[in-house]
mmCIF file of C-alpha atoms and ligand atoms in Angstrom:
data_model
loop_
_atom_site.group_PDB
_atom_site.id
_atom_site.type_symbol
_atom_site.label_atom_id
_atom_site.label_comp_id
_atom_site.label_asym_id
_atom_site.label_seq_id
_atom_site.Cartn_x
_atom_site.Cartn_y
_atom_site.Cartn_z
ATOM 1 C CA UNK A 220 31.811 19.879 4.694
ATOM 2 C CA UNK A 221 28.240 18.771 4.124
ATOM 3 C CA UNK A 222 27.336 15.174 5.001
ATOM 4 C CA UNK A 223 26.352 12.823 2.176
ATOM 5 C CA UNK A 224 22.811 11.567 1.900
ATOM 6 C CA UNK A 225 21.917 8.899 -0.669
ATOM 7 C CA UNK A 226 18.611 8.767 -2.524
ATOM 8 C CA UNK A 227 18.115 5.417 -4.212
ATOM 9 C CA UNK A 228 15.476 6.330 -6.807
ATOM 10 C CA UNK A 229 13.388 9.170 -8.297
ATOM 11 C CA UNK A 230 12.481 11.704 -5.611
ATOM 12 C CA UNK A 231 10.334 14.884 -5.865
ATOM 13 C CA UNK A 232 12.252 18.035 -6.773
ATOM 14 C CA UNK A 233 10.900 20.044 -3.835
ATOM 15 C CA UNK A 234 12.325 17.500 -1.367
ATOM 16 C CA UNK A 235 15.606 17.117 -3.241
ATOM 17 C CA UNK A 236 16.156 20.865 -3.084
ATOM 18 C CA UNK A 237 15.412 20.881 0.626
ATOM 19 C CA UNK A 238 17.832 17.989 1.165
ATOM 20 C CA UNK A 239 20.550 19.751 -0.849
ATOM 21 C CA UNK A 240 20.374 22.743 1.489
ATOM 22 C CA UNK A 241 22.094 20.620 4.131
ATOM 23 C CA UNK A 242 23.739 17.685 2.377
ATOM 24 C CA UNK A 243 25.628 16.446 -0.654
ATOM 25 C CA UNK A 244 23.046 14.281 -2.358
ATOM 26 C CA UNK A 245 24.100 11.056 -4.037
ATOM 27 C CA UNK A 246 21.105 10.586 -6.315
ATOM 28 C CA UNK A 247 20.084 7.712 -8.539
ATOM 29 C CA UNK A 248 17.989 9.510 -11.137
ATOM 30 C CA UNK A 249 18.307 6.698 -13.713
ATOM 31 C CA UNK A 250 14.677 5.677 -13.312
ATOM 32 C CA UNK A 251 15.705 2.106 -12.441
ATOM 33 C CA UNK A 252 16.310 0.488 -9.089
ATOM 34 C CA UNK A 253 19.890 0.160 -7.908
ATOM 35 C CA UNK A 254 21.512 -3.277 -8.041
ATOM 36 C CA UNK A 255 22.403 -4.877 -4.703
ATOM 37 C CA UNK A 256 26.063 -3.887 -5.273
ATOM 38 C CA UNK A 257 25.214 -0.261 -5.961
ATOM 39 C CA UNK A 258 22.855 -0.154 -2.999
ATOM 40 C CA UNK A 259 25.708 -1.261 -0.743
ATOM 41 C CA UNK A 260 27.970 1.339 -2.365
ATOM 42 C CA UNK A 261 25.383 4.074 -1.683
ATOM 43 C CA UNK A 262 24.987 2.904 1.931
ATOM 44 C CA UNK A 263 28.757 2.901 2.448
ATOM 45 C CA UNK A 264 29.097 6.560 1.479
ATOM 46 C CA UNK A 265 26.189 8.054 3.394
ATOM 47 C CA UNK A 266 24.957 9.220 6.747
ATOM 48 C CA UNK A 267 21.386 8.655 5.569
ATOM 49 C CA UNK A 268 19.960 6.300 2.989
ATOM 50 C CA UNK A 269 16.626 7.389 1.524
ATOM 51 C CA UNK A 270 15.139 4.136 0.270
ATOM 52 C CA UNK A 271 12.197 2.887 -1.786
ATOM 53 C CA UNK A 272 9.959 0.038 -0.717
ATOM 54 C CA UNK A 273 11.423 -1.889 -3.674
ATOM 55 C CA UNK A 274 14.978 -1.637 -2.258
ATOM 56 C CA UNK A 275 15.935 -4.669 -0.241
ATOM 57 C CA UNK A 276 17.700 -3.198 2.770
ATOM 58 C CA UNK A 277 19.205 -6.362 4.190
ATOM 59 C CA UNK A 278 22.108 -7.087 6.530
ATOM 60 C CA UNK A 279 24.620 -6.699 3.693
ATOM 61 C CA UNK A 280 23.416 -3.162 2.929
ATOM 62 C CA UNK A 281 23.311 -2.209 6.602
ATOM 63 C CA UNK A 282 26.799 -3.717 7.086
ATOM 64 C CA UNK A 283 28.079 -1.672 4.174
ATOM 65 C CA UNK A 284 26.878 1.424 6.049
ATOM 66 C CA UNK A 285 29.610 0.763 8.631
ATOM 67 C CA UNK A 286 29.820 3.402 11.361
ATOM 68 C CA UNK A 287 28.748 6.163 8.982
ATOM 69 C CA UNK A 288 25.145 5.193 8.233
ATOM 70 C CA UNK A 289 22.763 6.510 10.883
ATOM 71 C CA UNK A 290 19.313 6.264 9.305
ATOM 72 C CA UNK A 291 17.393 4.434 6.622
ATOM 73 C CA UNK A 292 14.521 6.772 5.783
ATOM 74 C CA UNK A 293 11.984 4.803 3.790
ATOM 75 C CA UNK A 294 9.898 6.706 1.248
ATOM 76 C CA UNK A 295 6.594 5.016 2.113
ATOM 77 C CA UNK A 296 4.476 3.870 5.026
ATOM 78 C CA UNK A 297 5.259 0.155 4.627
ATOM 79 C CA UNK A 298 8.780 -0.977 5.523
ATOM 80 C CA UNK A 299 8.739 -4.742 5.022
ATOM 81 C CA UNK A 300 11.703 -4.242 2.654
ATOM 82 C CA UNK A 301 14.030 -3.530 5.598
ATOM 83 C CA UNK A 302 15.694 -5.992 7.974
ATOM 84 C CA UNK A 303 14.489 -4.270 11.132
ATOM 85 C CA UNK A 304 16.148 -6.638 13.614
ATOM 86 C CA UNK A 305 19.494 -6.034 11.970
ATOM 87 C CA UNK A 306 19.001 -2.255 11.909
ATOM 88 C CA UNK A 307 18.093 -2.348 15.606
ATOM 89 C CA UNK A 308 21.166 -4.360 16.405
ATOM 90 C CA UNK A 309 23.373 -1.915 14.498
ATOM 91 C CA UNK A 310 21.604 1.081 16.065
ATOM 92 C CA UNK A 311 20.596 2.450 12.690
ATOM 93 C CA UNK A 312 17.319 4.369 12.844
ATOM 94 C CA UNK A 313 14.530 3.411 10.464
ATOM 95 C CA UNK A 314 11.780 5.907 9.649
ATOM 96 C CA UNK A 315 8.732 5.722 7.404
ATOM 97 C CA UNK A 316 5.950 8.093 6.299
ATOM 98 C CA UNK A 317 2.807 7.411 8.342
ATOM 99 C CA UNK A 318 -0.155 9.781 8.707
ATOM 100 C CA UNK A 319 0.355 11.585 5.413
ATOM 101 C CA UNK A 320 -0.837 9.141 2.758
ATOM 102 C CA UNK A 321 -3.890 7.423 4.232
ATOM 103 C CA UNK A 322 -6.502 9.726 2.720
ATOM 104 C CA UNK A 323 -4.988 9.491 -0.756
ATOM 105 C CA UNK A 324 -4.702 5.712 -0.479
ATOM 106 C CA UNK A 325 -8.298 5.521 0.749
ATOM 107 C CA UNK A 326 -9.391 7.529 -2.296
ATOM 108 C CA UNK A 327 -7.705 4.999 -4.553
ATOM 109 C CA UNK A 328 -9.299 2.118 -2.650
ATOM 110 C CA UNK A 329 -12.689 3.648 -3.354
ATOM 111 C CA UNK A 330 -11.781 4.203 -6.994
ATOM 112 C CA UNK A 331 -11.035 0.472 -7.177
ATOM 113 C CA UNK A 332 -14.289 -0.482 -5.428
ATOM 114 C CA UNK A 333 -16.371 1.633 -7.753
ATOM 115 C CA UNK A 334 -14.249 0.717 -10.738
ATOM 116 C CA UNK A 335 -14.588 -3.044 -10.379
ATOM 117 C CA UNK A 336 -18.254 -3.019 -9.313
ATOM 118 C CA UNK A 337 -19.336 -0.727 -12.154
ATOM 119 C CA UNK A 338 -16.954 -2.285 -14.686
ATOM 120 C CA UNK A 339 -15.307 1.033 -15.530
ATOM 121 C CA UNK A 340 -12.153 -0.382 -17.120
ATOM 122 C CA UNK A 341 -14.018 -2.865 -19.317
ATOM 123 C CA UNK A 342 -16.461 -0.130 -20.383
ATOM 124 C CA UNK A 343 -13.661 2.267 -21.281
ATOM 125 C CA UNK A 344 -11.905 -0.416 -23.305
ATOM 126 C CA UNK A 345 -15.011 -1.238 -25.344
ATOM 127 C CA UNK A 346 -15.751 2.431 -26.024
ATOM 128 C CA UNK A 347 -12.192 3.165 -27.134
ATOM 129 C CA UNK A 348 -12.268 0.127 -29.379
ATOM 130 C CA UNK A 349 -15.206 1.663 -31.243
ATOM 131 C CA UNK A 350 -17.533 -1.147 -30.135
ATOM 132 C CA UNK A 351 -20.204 1.014 -28.493
ATOM 133 C CA UNK A 352 -23.148 1.084 -30.869
ATOM 134 C CA UNK A 353 -25.680 2.911 -28.684
ATOM 135 C CA UNK A 354 -27.421 2.515 -25.327
ATOM 136 C CA UNK A 355 -28.270 -1.060 -24.479
ATOM 137 C CA UNK A 356 -30.128 -2.260 -21.380
ATOM 138 C CA UNK A 357 -27.788 -5.155 -20.603
ATOM 139 C CA UNK A 358 -24.498 -3.415 -21.353
ATOM 140 C CA UNK A 359 -21.953 -3.885 -18.545
ATOM 141 C CA UNK A 360 -24.360 -4.696 -15.755
ATOM 142 C CA UNK A 361 -22.435 -4.497 -12.502
ATOM 143 C CA UNK A 362 -22.941 -4.521 -8.759
ATOM 144 C CA UNK A 363 -24.161 -1.685 -6.567
ATOM 145 C CA UNK A 364 -21.925 -0.103 -3.968
ATOM 146 C CA UNK A 365 -24.370 2.037 -1.967
ATOM 147 C CA UNK A 366 -26.223 0.243 0.798
ATOM 148 C CA UNK A 367 -23.885 -2.777 0.721
ATOM 149 C CA UNK A 368 -21.599 -4.195 3.413
ATOM 150 C CA UNK A 369 -17.955 -3.182 3.488
ATOM 151 C CA UNK A 370 -15.472 -5.444 5.279
ATOM 152 C CA UNK A 371 -12.237 -3.734 6.283
ATOM 153 C CA UNK A 372 -9.355 -6.023 7.200
ATOM 154 C CA UNK A 373 -6.803 -3.916 9.077
ATOM 155 C CA UNK A 374 -8.417 -0.804 10.541
ATOM 156 C CA UNK A 375 -5.330 1.382 10.900
ATOM 157 C CA UNK A 376 -5.073 4.854 9.378
ATOM 158 C CA UNK A 377 -5.873 3.714 5.830
ATOM 159 C CA UNK A 378 -8.590 1.237 6.837
ATOM 160 C CA UNK A 379 -10.297 3.892 8.945
ATOM 161 C CA UNK A 380 -10.143 6.449 6.131
ATOM 162 C CA UNK A 381 -11.746 3.875 3.821
ATOM 163 C CA UNK A 382 -14.443 3.101 6.423
ATOM 164 C CA UNK A 383 -15.213 6.804 6.966
ATOM 165 C CA UNK A 384 -16.040 7.222 3.283
ATOM 166 C CA UNK A 385 -18.595 4.403 3.518
ATOM 167 C CA UNK A 386 -21.016 6.690 5.366
ATOM 168 C CA UNK A 387 -21.676 8.633 2.177
ATOM 169 C CA UNK A 388 -22.655 5.377 0.491
ATOM 170 C CA UNK A 389 -24.979 4.233 3.287
ATOM 171 C CA UNK A 390 -22.927 1.118 3.819
ATOM 172 C CA UNK A 391 -22.701 -1.195 6.804
ATOM 173 C CA UNK A 392 -19.088 -1.559 7.954
ATOM 174 C CA UNK A 393 -17.506 -4.663 9.454
ATOM 175 C CA UNK A 394 -13.871 -4.711 10.432
ATOM 176 C CA UNK A 395 -11.307 -7.219 11.584
ATOM 177 C CA UNK A 396 -7.832 -6.862 13.042
ATOM 178 C CA UNK A 397 -5.842 -8.241 15.951
ATOM 179 C CA UNK A 398 -6.895 -5.603 18.455
ATOM 180 C CA UNK A 399 -10.372 -4.180 18.750
ATOM 181 C CA UNK A 400 -10.706 -0.389 18.386
ATOM 182 C CA UNK A 401 -11.917 1.687 21.352
ATOM 183 C CA UNK A 402 -15.720 1.826 21.489
ATOM 184 C CA UNK A 403 -15.810 5.562 20.715
ATOM 185 C CA UNK A 404 -13.899 5.002 17.488
ATOM 186 C CA UNK A 405 -16.129 2.098 16.482
ATOM 187 C CA UNK A 406 -19.118 4.374 17.001
ATOM 188 C CA UNK A 407 -17.584 7.162 14.977
ATOM 189 C CA UNK A 408 -16.883 4.780 12.099
ATOM 190 C CA UNK A 409 -20.151 2.955 12.584
ATOM 191 C CA UNK A 410 -18.060 -0.207 12.320
ATOM 192 C CA UNK A 411 -18.635 -3.622 13.931
ATOM 193 C CA UNK A 412 -15.694 -5.775 15.073
ATOM 194 C CA UNK A 413 -16.035 -9.355 13.779
ATOM 195 C CA UNK A 414 -13.904 -12.447 13.237
ATOM 196 C CA UNK A 415 -12.153 -12.832 9.886
ATOM 197 C CA UNK A 416 -14.551 -15.605 8.857
ATOM 198 C CA UNK A 417 -17.612 -13.545 9.714
ATOM 199 C CA UNK A 418 -16.232 -10.610 7.762
ATOM 200 C CA UNK A 419 -15.505 -12.749 4.713
ATOM 201 C CA UNK A 420 -18.945 -14.362 4.779
ATOM 202 C CA UNK A 421 -20.880 -11.151 5.401
ATOM 203 C CA UNK A 422 -19.194 -8.538 3.194
ATOM 204 C CA UNK A 423 -19.981 -7.400 -0.333
ATOM 205 C CA UNK A 424 -16.602 -5.671 -0.547
ATOM 206 C CA UNK A 425 -13.579 -7.004 1.333
ATOM 207 C CA UNK A 426 -10.752 -4.492 1.463
ATOM 208 C CA UNK A 427 -7.259 -5.246 2.773
ATOM 209 C CA UNK A 428 -5.141 -2.767 4.727
ATOM 210 C CA UNK A 429 -2.812 -4.876 6.866
ATOM 211 C CA UNK A 430 0.989 -4.635 6.792
ATOM 212 C CA UNK A 431 2.934 -7.597 5.429
ATOM 213 C CA UNK A 432 4.250 -9.711 8.301
ATOM 214 C CA UNK A 433 4.793 -13.449 8.837
ATOM 215 C CA UNK A 434 1.262 -13.496 10.246
ATOM 216 C CA UNK A 435 -0.430 -11.792 7.281
ATOM 217 C CA UNK A 436 1.382 -13.524 4.399
ATOM 218 C CA UNK A 437 -1.276 -15.323 2.298
ATOM 219 C CA UNK A 438 -3.927 -14.281 4.801
ATOM 220 C CA UNK A 439 -6.326 -14.516 1.849
ATOM 221 C CA UNK A 440 -6.010 -17.841 0.034
ATOM 222 C CA UNK A 441 -8.287 -20.484 -1.463
ATOM 223 C CA UNK A 442 -10.207 -21.178 1.778
ATOM 224 C CA UNK A 443 -10.850 -17.517 2.539
ATOM 225 C CA UNK A 444 -11.953 -16.748 -1.027
ATOM 226 C CA UNK A 445 -14.341 -19.691 -0.842
ATOM 227 C CA UNK A 446 -15.974 -18.118 2.219
ATOM 228 C CA UNK A 447 -16.784 -14.906 0.344
ATOM 229 C CA UNK A 448 -20.141 -14.385 -1.367
ATOM 230 C CA UNK A 449 -20.134 -15.192 -5.099
ATOM 231 C CA UNK A 450 -21.301 -11.587 -5.635
ATOM 232 C CA UNK A 451 -18.502 -10.069 -3.527
ATOM 233 C CA UNK A 452 -15.384 -8.184 -4.578
ATOM 234 C CA UNK A 453 -11.864 -8.239 -3.135
ATOM 235 C CA UNK A 454 -9.989 -4.931 -3.032
ATOM 236 C CA UNK A 455 -6.288 -4.892 -2.251
ATOM 237 C CA UNK A 456 -4.041 -1.875 -1.685
ATOM 238 C CA UNK A 457 -1.791 -3.246 1.088
ATOM 239 C CA UNK A 458 1.135 -5.520 0.183
ATOM 240 C CA UNK A 459 0.976 -8.095 -2.598
ATOM 241 C CA UNK A 460 2.010 -11.114 -0.561
ATOM 242 C CA UNK A 461 -0.999 -10.789 1.758
ATOM 243 C CA UNK A 462 -2.993 -12.543 -0.989
ATOM 244 C CA UNK A 463 -2.219 -15.884 -2.646
ATOM 245 C CA UNK A 464 -2.544 -14.645 -6.221
ATOM 246 C CA UNK A 465 -2.626 -18.136 -7.730
ATOM 247 C CA UNK A 466 -5.692 -18.890 -5.609
ATOM 248 C CA UNK A 467 -7.195 -15.520 -6.533
ATOM 249 C CA UNK A 468 -6.808 -16.152 -10.275
ATOM 250 C CA UNK A 469 -8.563 -19.524 -9.844
ATOM 251 C CA UNK A 470 -11.365 -17.939 -7.801
ATOM 252 C CA UNK A 471 -11.922 -15.245 -10.432
ATOM 253 C CA UNK A 472 -11.826 -17.776 -13.253
ATOM 254 C CA UNK A 473 -14.388 -19.997 -11.515
ATOM 255 C CA UNK A 474 -16.546 -17.060 -10.409
ATOM 256 C CA UNK A 475 -16.084 -18.027 -6.769
ATOM 257 C CA UNK A 476 -16.187 -14.249 -6.235
ATOM 258 C CA UNK A 477 -17.474 -11.566 -8.599
ATOM 259 C CA UNK A 478 -14.271 -9.623 -9.043
ATOM 260 C CA UNK A 479 -11.110 -8.132 -7.608
ATOM 261 C CA UNK A 480 -9.156 -4.911 -7.864
ATOM 262 C CA UNK A 481 -5.479 -5.002 -6.991
ATOM 263 C CA UNK A 482 -3.145 -2.065 -6.525
ATOM 264 C CA UNK A 483 -0.491 -4.516 -5.330
ATOM 265 C CA UNK A 484 0.211 -8.101 -6.281
ATOM 266 C CA UNK A 485 2.221 -11.011 -5.074
ATOM 267 C CA UNK A 486 5.244 -10.974 -7.363
ATOM 268 C CA UNK A 487 5.185 -7.290 -8.215
ATOM 269 C CA UNK A 488 6.002 -6.186 -10.857
ATOM 270 C CA UNK A 489 5.529 -9.688 -12.367
ATOM 271 C CA UNK A 490 1.939 -10.715 -12.969
ATOM 272 C CA UNK A 491 0.698 -14.164 -12.015
ATOM 273 C CA UNK A 492 -0.180 -16.331 -15.040
ATOM 274 C CA UNK A 493 -3.806 -15.946 -16.077
ATOM 275 C CA UNK A 494 -4.294 -12.457 -14.621
ATOM 276 C CA UNK A 495 -4.413 -10.625 -17.927
ATOM 277 C CA UNK A 496 -7.116 -12.990 -19.271
ATOM 278 C CA UNK A 497 -9.578 -11.959 -16.570
ATOM 279 C CA UNK A 498 -12.172 -9.271 -17.245
ATOM 280 C CA UNK A 499 -13.299 -9.358 -13.617
ATOM 281 C CA UNK A 500 -9.909 -8.128 -12.408
ATOM 282 C CA UNK A 501 -8.465 -4.628 -12.326
ATOM 283 C CA UNK A 502 -4.697 -4.459 -11.821
ATOM 284 C CA UNK A 503 -2.917 -1.215 -11.001
ATOM 285 C CA UNK A 504 0.825 -0.533 -10.672
ATOM 286 C CA UNK A 505 0.979 0.227 -6.912
ATOM 287 C CA UNK A 506 -0.260 3.829 -7.095
ATOM 288 C CA UNK A 507 -2.113 4.009 -3.750
ATOM 289 C CA UNK A 508 -0.411 7.166 -2.518
ATOM 290 C CA UNK A 509 0.369 8.568 -5.961
ATOM 291 C CA UNK A 510 -1.122 12.039 -5.925
ATOM 292 C CA UNK A 511 1.255 14.914 -6.659
ATOM 293 C CA UNK A 512 0.584 16.572 -3.306
ATOM 294 C CA UNK A 513 0.878 13.413 -1.220
ATOM 295 C CA UNK A 514 4.096 12.221 -2.834
ATOM 296 C CA UNK A 515 5.622 15.660 -2.151
ATOM 297 C CA UNK A 516 4.458 15.609 1.476
ATOM 298 C CA UNK A 517 5.801 12.081 1.948
ATOM 299 C CA UNK A 518 9.185 13.099 0.522
ATOM 300 C CA UNK A 519 9.379 16.225 2.678
ATOM 301 C CA UNK A 520 8.665 14.080 5.728
ATOM 302 C CA UNK A 521 11.501 11.751 4.700
ATOM 303 C CA UNK A 522 13.818 14.773 4.528
ATOM 304 C CA UNK A 523 12.644 16.016 7.947
ATOM 305 C CA UNK A 524 13.541 12.633 9.429
ATOM 306 C CA UNK A 525 17.026 12.905 7.947
ATOM 307 C CA UNK A 526 17.376 16.484 9.223
ATOM 308 C CA UNK A 527 16.400 15.270 12.695
ATOM 309 C CA UNK A 528 19.346 12.879 12.609
ATOM 310 C CA UNK A 529 21.703 15.580 11.297
ATOM 311 C CA UNK A 530 20.565 17.695 14.259
ATOM 312 C CA UNK A 531 21.338 14.873 16.700
ATOM 313 C CA UNK A 532 17.649 14.273 17.423
ATOM 314 C CA UNK A 533 15.462 11.186 17.248
ATOM 315 C CA UNK A 534 13.730 10.974 13.840
ATOM 316 C CA UNK A 535 10.138 12.193 14.135
ATOM 317 C CA UNK A 536 8.442 9.261 12.434
ATOM 318 C CA UNK A 537 10.438 6.278 13.570
ATOM 319 C CA UNK A 538 8.855 2.919 12.756
ATOM 320 C CA UNK A 539 6.781 1.573 15.711
ATOM 321 C CA UNK A 540 9.348 -1.118 16.560
ATOM 322 C CA UNK A 541 11.894 1.608 17.351
ATOM 323 C CA UNK A 542 9.608 3.867 19.352
ATOM 324 C CA UNK A 543 10.031 3.777 23.142
HETATM 325 C C1 LIG B 130 3.425 2.752 1.185
HETATM 326 O O1 LIG B 130 3.685 3.885 1.560
HETATM 327 O O2 LIG B 130 3.722 1.762 1.849
HETATM 328 C C2 LIG B 130 2.711 2.637 -0.089
HETATM 329 O O3 LIG B 130 2.549 1.339 -0.485
HETATM 330 C C3 LIG B 130 3.359 3.484 -1.156
HETATM 331 O O4 LIG B 130 2.372 3.929 -2.005
#
């Protein structure tokens, strides 16, 4: 008999087919997230739980997995939705999808940088509304991107991919994170390690690529926004709670900074009051890794992790906390 593997939400066909070659797949194809009850039910019936970053995999879900559940394979690089300590204690593997989505997410980060600086969304809206009456010298004046200073907060795979692209725009690159990169890598990226304050004060674009942890929650709040140049932009494609969105709305309203582009926000999918009134804000529905090819590759990697467990092996992309 084939083992049962649960998939909590929409999953690419190519990966579903691959999964079905070795397992009975319990699949939620409703298009909506599972309730906490149903999530526990799925966990209780499966050897592997393929989860979304919107599924809260807490102690109750892991408990429901009993002795049967061997792996939670998260469909995404971030895994702040999972109670890692509890999974460790129960000896349930947790895997994610690193090293396959950074380039696509970096592309989106650049789309946001260019989009907010050159006022692409506002310009599109006006044109669609039939309000473009011919070339005008002061129509949608924005900021330049080339030759400016890019500040990367969190220089992991995504941050580095973002920094690499800055070369083509003749930008200076500053970066900040807990641990300094090796000198050779700094040279390759042409990036200078600075304190958070120096980065905030010196950058024309501040882009966030840190994971959500207790240490990064509200890393950018009123004080940090006040340090940024009034002509600077904040770009955010990490995890919503890294930024205090209430403070961001105030800063955008008061022109403390020039603009922001968010692919993630604090109370996703709920917007913070005042967001939709702001022309100097672009808000996207968490589509950082959403290219057809990358979502397929991510899903196939999820399946490979599950296959590893079915084969009695250690999953190939275990989260760092579980690596030896
Ligand atoms: C991730 O993988 O963590 C992303 O946020 C999904 O796009």
